[in-house]
Short mmCIF file of C-alpha atoms and ligand atoms in Angstrom, two decimals:
data_model
loop_
_atom_site.label_atom_id
_atom_site.label_comp_id
_atom_site.label_asym_id
_atom_site.label_seq_id
_atom_site.Cartn_x
_atom_site.Cartn_y
_atom_site.Cartn_z
CA MET A 1 -4.28 21.03 -80.76
CA LEU A 2 -0.79 19.86 -81.59
CA SER A 3 1.63 22.05 -83.58
CA TYR A 4 5.20 21.53 -84.72
CA GLN A 5 6.58 25.01 -84.19
CA ILE A 6 9.67 27.10 -84.76
CA THR A 7 10.74 28.32 -81.31
CA GLU A 8 14.16 29.47 -82.52
CA TYR A 9 15.20 29.96 -86.17
CA GLY A 10 17.23 27.07 -87.56
CA LYS A 11 16.70 24.94 -84.42
CA PRO A 12 14.57 21.76 -84.37
CA LEU A 13 10.81 22.32 -84.45
CA GLU A 14 9.11 21.66 -81.12
CA ALA A 15 5.89 19.71 -80.70
CA LEU A 16 3.65 21.97 -78.62
CA GLU A 17 0.17 21.23 -77.31
CA ARG A 18 -2.30 24.06 -76.69
CA ALA A 19 -6.03 24.66 -76.54
CA THR A 20 -7.78 24.23 -79.90
CA PRO A 21 -9.08 27.68 -80.95
CA VAL A 22 -12.80 28.33 -81.21
CA PRO A 23 -13.63 30.09 -84.50
CA GLU A 24 -15.17 33.56 -84.21
CA GLY A 25 -17.02 35.73 -86.75
CA ASP A 26 -16.13 34.58 -90.27
CA GLU A 27 -13.44 32.11 -89.17
CA VAL A 28 -13.34 28.44 -90.04
CA LEU A 29 -11.42 25.83 -88.03
CA LEU A 30 -9.98 23.05 -90.18
CA LYS A 31 -8.86 19.69 -88.84
CA ILE A 32 -5.81 19.16 -91.04
CA THR A 33 -5.67 15.99 -93.15
CA ALA A 34 -2.57 16.81 -95.23
CA SER A 35 0.06 19.54 -95.19
CA GLY A 36 2.70 19.87 -97.91
CA VAL A 37 6.33 20.71 -97.26
CA CYS A 38 7.56 23.36 -99.69
CA HIS A 39 11.13 24.34 -100.43
CA SER A 40 10.37 27.86 -99.18
CA ASP A 41 9.56 26.38 -95.74
CA LEU A 42 13.26 25.68 -95.48
CA HIS A 43 14.09 29.39 -95.85
CA LEU A 44 11.33 30.40 -93.44
CA TRP A 45 12.70 27.94 -90.87
CA GLU A 46 16.29 29.17 -91.37
CA GLY A 47 15.07 32.78 -91.11
CA TYR A 48 16.70 34.12 -94.26
CA PHE A 49 16.75 33.89 -98.05
CA ASP A 50 20.13 33.40 -99.68
CA LEU A 51 20.41 36.12 -102.36
CA GLY A 52 23.68 34.74 -103.72
CA GLY A 53 27.15 36.29 -103.56
CA GLY A 54 27.14 35.94 -99.76
CA ARG A 55 24.12 38.25 -99.37
CA LYS A 56 21.23 37.16 -97.14
CA ALA A 57 17.77 38.65 -96.73
CA ASP A 58 16.62 38.51 -93.10
CA ILE A 59 12.97 37.36 -92.98
CA THR A 60 12.62 36.90 -89.22
CA ARG A 61 10.61 40.10 -88.71
CA LEU A 62 7.60 38.82 -90.63
CA ARG A 63 6.25 36.70 -87.75
CA ASP A 64 6.38 36.14 -83.99
CA LEU A 65 7.76 32.94 -82.47
CA PRO A 66 6.70 30.29 -81.69
CA PHE A 67 5.44 29.86 -85.24
CA THR A 68 3.83 27.05 -87.27
CA LEU A 69 5.00 26.62 -90.89
CA GLY A 70 2.98 25.03 -93.69
CA HIS A 71 1.10 26.80 -96.50
CA GLU A 72 -0.18 23.75 -98.45
CA ILE A 73 -3.13 22.80 -96.28
CA VAL A 74 -6.04 20.45 -96.80
CA GLY A 75 -8.49 19.60 -94.05
CA GLU A 76 -11.98 18.86 -92.87
CA VAL A 77 -14.10 21.66 -91.44
CA GLU A 78 -14.35 21.02 -87.68
CA ALA A 79 -16.12 24.19 -86.52
CA VAL A 80 -17.25 27.51 -87.99
CA GLY A 81 -17.77 31.02 -86.63
CA PRO A 82 -21.34 32.41 -86.27
CA ASN A 83 -21.19 34.31 -89.61
CA VAL A 84 -20.22 31.29 -91.73
CA ALA A 85 -23.01 29.81 -93.83
CA ASP A 86 -21.35 28.26 -96.89
CA VAL A 87 -19.31 25.48 -95.27
CA LYS A 88 -20.27 23.11 -92.47
CA PRO A 89 -18.48 20.61 -90.23
CA GLY A 90 -17.36 17.58 -92.23
CA ASP A 91 -16.76 19.47 -95.52
CA ARG A 92 -13.36 18.71 -97.04
CA ARG A 93 -11.52 21.77 -98.35
CA ILE A 94 -8.15 23.06 -99.53
CA ALA A 95 -7.09 26.42 -98.05
CA TYR A 96 -5.87 29.30 -100.24
CA PRO A 97 -2.91 30.51 -98.15
CA TRP A 98 -1.89 33.75 -99.97
CA ILE A 99 -4.20 35.94 -97.90
CA GLY A 100 -3.98 39.75 -97.93
CA CYS A 101 -5.30 42.48 -95.64
CA GLY A 102 -8.65 42.54 -97.46
CA ASP A 103 -8.79 46.36 -97.15
CA CYS A 104 -6.39 47.84 -99.71
CA ALA A 105 -6.80 48.63 -103.41
CA ILE A 106 -4.72 45.58 -104.38
CA CYS A 107 -6.97 43.23 -102.38
CA ALA A 108 -10.07 45.02 -103.72
CA ARG A 109 -9.05 44.27 -107.31
CA GLY A 110 -8.64 40.60 -106.39
CA ASP A 111 -4.86 40.37 -106.09
CA GLU A 112 -4.65 39.39 -102.42
CA HIS A 113 -1.45 37.46 -103.12
CA LEU A 114 0.29 40.79 -103.93
CA CYS A 115 -0.98 42.70 -100.85
CA ALA A 116 1.69 44.70 -98.99
CA LYS A 117 0.15 43.79 -95.61
CA PRO A 118 -0.20 40.04 -96.03
CA ALA A 119 -1.46 37.47 -93.55
CA GLN A 120 -0.42 34.35 -95.45
CA LEU A 121 -0.99 31.01 -93.77
CA GLY A 122 2.29 29.39 -92.73
CA VAL A 123 4.27 32.52 -93.66
CA HIS A 124 2.87 35.33 -91.48
CA VAL A 125 0.22 33.52 -89.43
CA ASP A 126 0.25 29.94 -88.11
CA GLY A 127 -0.05 27.32 -90.84
CA GLY A 128 -0.31 23.63 -91.47
CA TYR A 129 2.35 21.69 -89.53
CA ALA A 130 -0.35 21.06 -86.95
CA SER A 131 -3.53 19.18 -86.16
CA HIS A 132 -5.68 22.29 -86.78
CA VAL A 133 -5.55 25.67 -88.50
CA THR A 134 -7.82 28.71 -88.38
CA VAL A 135 -8.74 30.15 -91.79
CA PRO A 136 -10.04 33.75 -91.51
CA HIS A 137 -12.91 33.38 -94.00
CA SER A 138 -14.66 30.59 -95.90
CA ARG A 139 -13.92 32.41 -99.19
CA TYR A 140 -10.37 31.05 -98.89
CA LEU A 141 -11.64 27.46 -98.94
CA TYR A 142 -12.04 25.43 -102.12
CA ASP A 143 -13.61 22.08 -102.82
CA TYR A 144 -11.16 19.58 -104.33
CA GLY A 145 -13.55 16.85 -105.45
CA ASP A 146 -12.24 13.29 -105.66
CA VAL A 147 -8.54 14.15 -105.72
CA SER A 148 -6.55 12.53 -102.89
CA THR A 149 -5.94 14.84 -99.93
CA GLU A 150 -2.16 14.34 -100.26
CA LEU A 151 -2.18 15.45 -103.90
CA ALA A 152 -4.74 18.23 -103.38
CA CYS A 153 -2.61 20.16 -100.89
CA THR A 154 0.17 20.67 -103.48
CA TYR A 155 -2.18 22.83 -105.56
CA ALA A 156 -2.07 25.55 -102.86
CA CYS A 157 1.55 26.35 -103.67
CA SER A 158 3.27 24.53 -106.54
CA GLY A 159 -0.04 24.22 -108.41
CA ILE A 160 -1.20 27.83 -108.08
CA THR A 161 2.34 29.10 -108.70
CA ALA A 162 2.50 27.21 -112.00
CA PHE A 163 -1.06 28.20 -112.94
CA GLY A 164 -0.46 31.89 -112.15
CA ALA A 165 2.64 31.97 -114.38
CA LEU A 166 1.06 30.01 -117.26
CA ASN A 167 -2.09 32.14 -117.11
CA LYS A 168 -0.02 35.22 -118.00
CA VAL A 169 0.97 33.73 -121.37
CA ARG A 170 -2.14 31.66 -122.00
CA GLU A 171 -3.34 33.68 -125.00
CA LEU A 172 0.09 33.85 -126.62
CA ALA A 173 0.79 30.14 -126.15
CA THR A 174 -2.62 28.86 -127.27
CA GLY A 175 -2.27 27.44 -130.77
CA ASN A 176 1.47 28.09 -130.57
CA GLN A 177 4.54 26.74 -128.83
CA LEU A 178 5.29 27.08 -125.14
CA LEU A 179 8.78 26.51 -123.76
CA ILE A 180 8.93 25.36 -120.13
CA VAL A 181 12.39 25.84 -118.64
CA GLY A 182 13.00 23.54 -115.66
CA ALA A 183 11.13 20.28 -115.02
CA GLY A 184 11.66 20.09 -111.24
CA GLY A 185 8.74 20.15 -108.78
CA VAL A 186 6.91 23.31 -109.85
CA GLY A 187 8.00 23.01 -113.50
CA PHE A 188 6.67 19.46 -113.68
CA ALA A 189 3.38 20.62 -112.12
CA GLY A 190 3.41 23.35 -114.80
CA LEU A 191 3.74 20.76 -117.55
CA MET A 192 0.66 18.91 -116.24
CA ILE A 193 -1.40 22.07 -115.74
CA ALA A 194 -0.43 23.65 -119.10
CA GLN A 195 -1.75 20.60 -120.94
CA ALA A 196 -5.05 20.88 -119.08
CA MET A 197 -5.54 24.65 -119.45
CA MET A 198 -4.58 25.31 -123.07
CA ASP A 199 -4.03 23.81 -126.48
CA THR A 200 -0.32 24.34 -126.99
CA GLU A 201 2.73 22.41 -128.14
CA ILE A 202 5.12 22.14 -125.21
CA VAL A 203 8.91 22.05 -125.32
CA VAL A 204 10.61 21.26 -122.00
CA ALA A 205 14.22 22.29 -121.25
CA ASP A 206 16.21 20.88 -118.35
CA ILE A 207 19.86 20.05 -117.69
CA ASP A 208 18.89 16.70 -116.10
CA GLU A 209 18.32 13.92 -118.66
CA ALA A 210 16.11 11.91 -116.25
CA LYS A 211 13.78 14.91 -115.88
CA LEU A 212 13.63 15.30 -119.67
CA GLU A 213 12.64 11.66 -120.02
CA ALA A 214 9.93 12.10 -117.38
CA ALA A 215 8.70 15.25 -119.17
CA LYS A 216 8.51 13.41 -122.49
CA ALA A 217 6.53 10.59 -120.87
CA ALA A 218 4.21 13.19 -119.27
CA GLY A 219 3.25 14.83 -122.56
CA ALA A 220 6.01 17.22 -123.69
CA ALA A 221 6.16 17.33 -127.52
CA HIS A 222 9.92 17.98 -127.48
CA VAL A 223 12.65 18.08 -124.84
CA ILE A 224 16.01 19.82 -124.93
CA ASN A 225 19.09 19.99 -122.73
CA PRO A 226 20.15 23.68 -122.84
CA THR A 227 23.80 22.72 -122.23
CA ALA A 228 23.89 20.58 -125.40
CA ASP A 229 25.68 21.93 -128.48
CA GLY A 230 23.35 24.02 -130.62
CA ALA A 231 20.51 23.77 -128.09
CA ARG A 232 19.03 27.15 -129.05
CA LYS A 233 19.14 26.24 -132.76
CA GLN A 234 17.34 23.00 -131.99
CA VAL A 235 14.59 24.87 -130.12
CA MET A 236 14.26 27.25 -133.08
CA ALA A 237 13.81 24.22 -135.37
CA MET A 238 11.33 22.53 -132.98
CA THR A 239 9.22 25.67 -132.75
CA GLY A 240 9.50 26.95 -136.31
CA GLY A 241 11.43 30.08 -135.34
CA GLY A 242 11.04 30.45 -131.60
CA ALA A 243 8.55 29.87 -128.79
CA ALA A 244 5.60 32.23 -128.53
CA ALA A 245 5.89 32.03 -124.74
CA VAL A 246 8.46 30.86 -122.21
CA VAL A 247 7.94 30.12 -118.53
CA ASP A 248 11.16 29.85 -116.54
CA PHE A 249 10.64 27.67 -113.48
CA VAL A 250 14.34 27.87 -112.53
CA GLY A 251 14.99 31.61 -112.44
CA SER A 252 18.77 31.48 -112.60
CA GLY A 253 20.98 33.65 -114.85
CA PRO A 254 21.60 30.90 -117.40
CA SER A 255 18.00 29.62 -117.43
CA THR A 256 16.58 33.10 -118.04
CA GLN A 257 19.18 33.86 -120.70
CA PHE A 258 18.41 30.59 -122.49
CA GLY A 259 14.65 31.22 -122.32
CA MET A 260 14.97 34.78 -123.69
CA SER A 261 17.14 33.55 -126.57
CA CYS A 262 14.44 31.05 -127.57
CA LEU A 263 11.56 33.60 -127.80
CA ALA A 264 9.88 34.27 -131.13
CA ALA A 265 9.13 37.85 -132.17
CA ASN A 266 6.26 39.29 -130.08
CA GLY A 267 6.94 36.60 -127.44
CA GLU A 268 6.74 36.90 -123.67
CA MET A 269 8.78 35.23 -120.99
CA VAL A 270 7.62 34.77 -117.39
CA VAL A 271 10.14 34.09 -114.62
CA VAL A 272 8.66 32.17 -111.69
CA GLY A 273 11.69 30.29 -110.27
CA LEU A 274 13.65 31.89 -107.43
CA PHE A 275 17.08 30.37 -107.92
CA GLY A 276 18.63 33.83 -108.34
CA GLY A 277 21.51 35.30 -110.30
CA SER A 278 21.73 37.70 -113.22
CA PHE A 279 22.20 37.73 -116.97
CA ASP A 280 23.33 40.02 -119.78
CA MET A 281 21.15 40.99 -122.68
CA SER A 282 21.15 43.73 -125.26
CA VAL A 283 18.31 46.10 -124.32
CA ALA A 284 17.69 46.83 -128.02
CA MET A 285 16.41 43.26 -128.43
CA PHE A 286 13.22 44.18 -126.53
CA PRO A 287 11.97 46.65 -129.16
CA LEU A 288 13.61 44.94 -132.14
CA LYS A 289 11.83 41.65 -131.41
CA ASN A 290 8.81 43.23 -129.71
CA ILE A 291 9.32 40.91 -126.73
CA SER A 292 8.78 41.19 -123.00
CA LEU A 293 10.04 39.69 -119.75
CA ARG A 294 8.06 39.61 -116.53
CA GLY A 295 7.79 37.81 -113.19
CA SER A 296 5.02 35.89 -111.46
CA ILE A 297 4.43 34.88 -107.85
CA THR A 298 1.74 32.41 -106.71
CA GLY A 299 -1.74 33.38 -107.97
CA SER A 300 -4.97 35.17 -107.03
CA PRO A 301 -8.05 33.67 -105.33
CA ALA A 302 -9.84 33.77 -108.71
CA GLU A 303 -6.98 31.82 -110.28
CA MET A 304 -7.17 29.31 -107.42
CA ALA A 305 -10.87 28.83 -108.20
CA GLU A 306 -10.07 28.26 -111.87
CA LEU A 307 -7.24 25.85 -111.06
CA MET A 308 -9.39 23.81 -108.67
CA ALA A 309 -12.19 23.62 -111.28
CA LEU A 310 -9.62 22.21 -113.75
CA VAL A 311 -8.34 19.75 -111.13
CA LYS A 312 -11.89 18.62 -110.28
CA SER A 313 -12.65 18.10 -113.98
CA GLY A 314 -9.94 15.41 -113.97
CA LYS A 315 -7.94 17.13 -116.74
CA VAL A 316 -4.80 17.70 -114.65
CA LYS A 317 -2.64 14.60 -114.55
CA PRO A 318 -1.58 13.75 -110.96
CA LEU A 319 1.93 14.37 -109.63
CA PRO A 320 3.76 11.81 -107.50
CA VAL A 321 3.69 12.75 -103.81
CA ALA A 322 5.24 10.94 -100.82
CA ALA A 323 3.28 10.98 -97.55
CA ARG A 324 5.01 11.04 -94.16
CA GLY A 325 3.73 11.32 -90.61
CA MET A 326 3.37 14.89 -89.26
CA GLY A 327 5.95 13.97 -86.59
CA GLU A 328 8.55 13.79 -89.36
CA ALA A 329 8.25 17.54 -90.09
CA GLN A 330 11.71 18.30 -88.71
CA GLN A 331 13.33 15.34 -90.48
CA THR A 332 11.71 16.47 -93.72
CA LEU A 333 13.15 20.00 -93.42
CA GLU A 334 16.59 18.49 -92.80
CA ASP A 335 16.19 16.16 -95.80
CA LEU A 336 15.22 19.16 -97.95
CA GLN A 337 18.22 21.10 -96.67
CA ALA A 338 20.54 18.21 -97.56
CA GLY A 339 18.94 17.82 -101.01
CA ARG A 340 17.70 14.32 -100.16
CA ILE A 341 14.13 14.92 -101.39
CA VAL A 342 12.96 14.35 -104.94
CA GLY A 343 9.34 15.37 -105.60
CA ARG A 344 6.84 16.57 -103.01
CA VAL A 345 6.59 15.43 -99.42
CA VAL A 346 3.24 15.79 -97.71
CA LEU A 347 2.79 15.49 -93.94
CA VAL A 348 -0.23 13.59 -92.70
CA PRO A 349 -1.37 13.88 -89.04
ZN1 ZN B 401 5.39 26.95 -101.25
ZN1 ZN B 402 -4.41 44.21 -98.97
#
């Protein structure tokens, strides 16, 4: 098999050839047909997360080198271990990458994505910038129906991340107004998925007018630029007194502050973006308005199943994706680093 691997953090990926693994026990070997490039791959490749204010979080201890990035993986089953009965060679599947230890209380209650001893594909164990990947169990594989392979792979990260956040405010937002802050990659996926999963009136906020126009064309009832004069007042008017739920796909100080200020009484805000920063808010507002603020990261295997059922039903409008050859993995990371990429890039072997 061929893999594009990190041999030294921040240095160009190296194309390395090695023997294709033979699946054992419950394992499934996928021949990769598409592998998305996520913004977090950039941090994994660099070896640190920038926490702002000159602080960096070292993330090099989470894996051994050489290492293969890529957590948005779609492929065709090539071989299965002796215990595998529910998939067979030739089946096309998307891999759920947020795999836990499978042994702890968190995994037992179905929240593998929150496990403290994770084995996530492309984060802790070798992932998708390769011709093949080993998935530890067929329960992490999902059918994706007639969706294109290039589009399908994005549901493993941006899709499930948006779904997991929206799912937390689904009840509150149904029959009410939902404010989506940030219409970039994941936020735009969120706009598509929200329309498919619940009956809600969606307001989209972004500081980029082109993104607001795209959001309007993609089904947002209202759009607002939070830097405009009286933006909060306008949202209050659009929503009849505030949004029942807010999902912040930016996660910066100003975006979170804006979102909180637009909540109706009894509302809930979910932060899913990782931009970073901080904001000031009077603590008394939490009880006075009976509101809450929480975070969300990716989603559970059960949520992945629900998302893929929605996708297969044809209710989720497709996102634009650009396909590149797998050999352009390094160039793609550099383009991401330089901010030259708009939308999702998917590598195809
Ligand atoms: Zn990702
Ligand atoms: Zn666990």
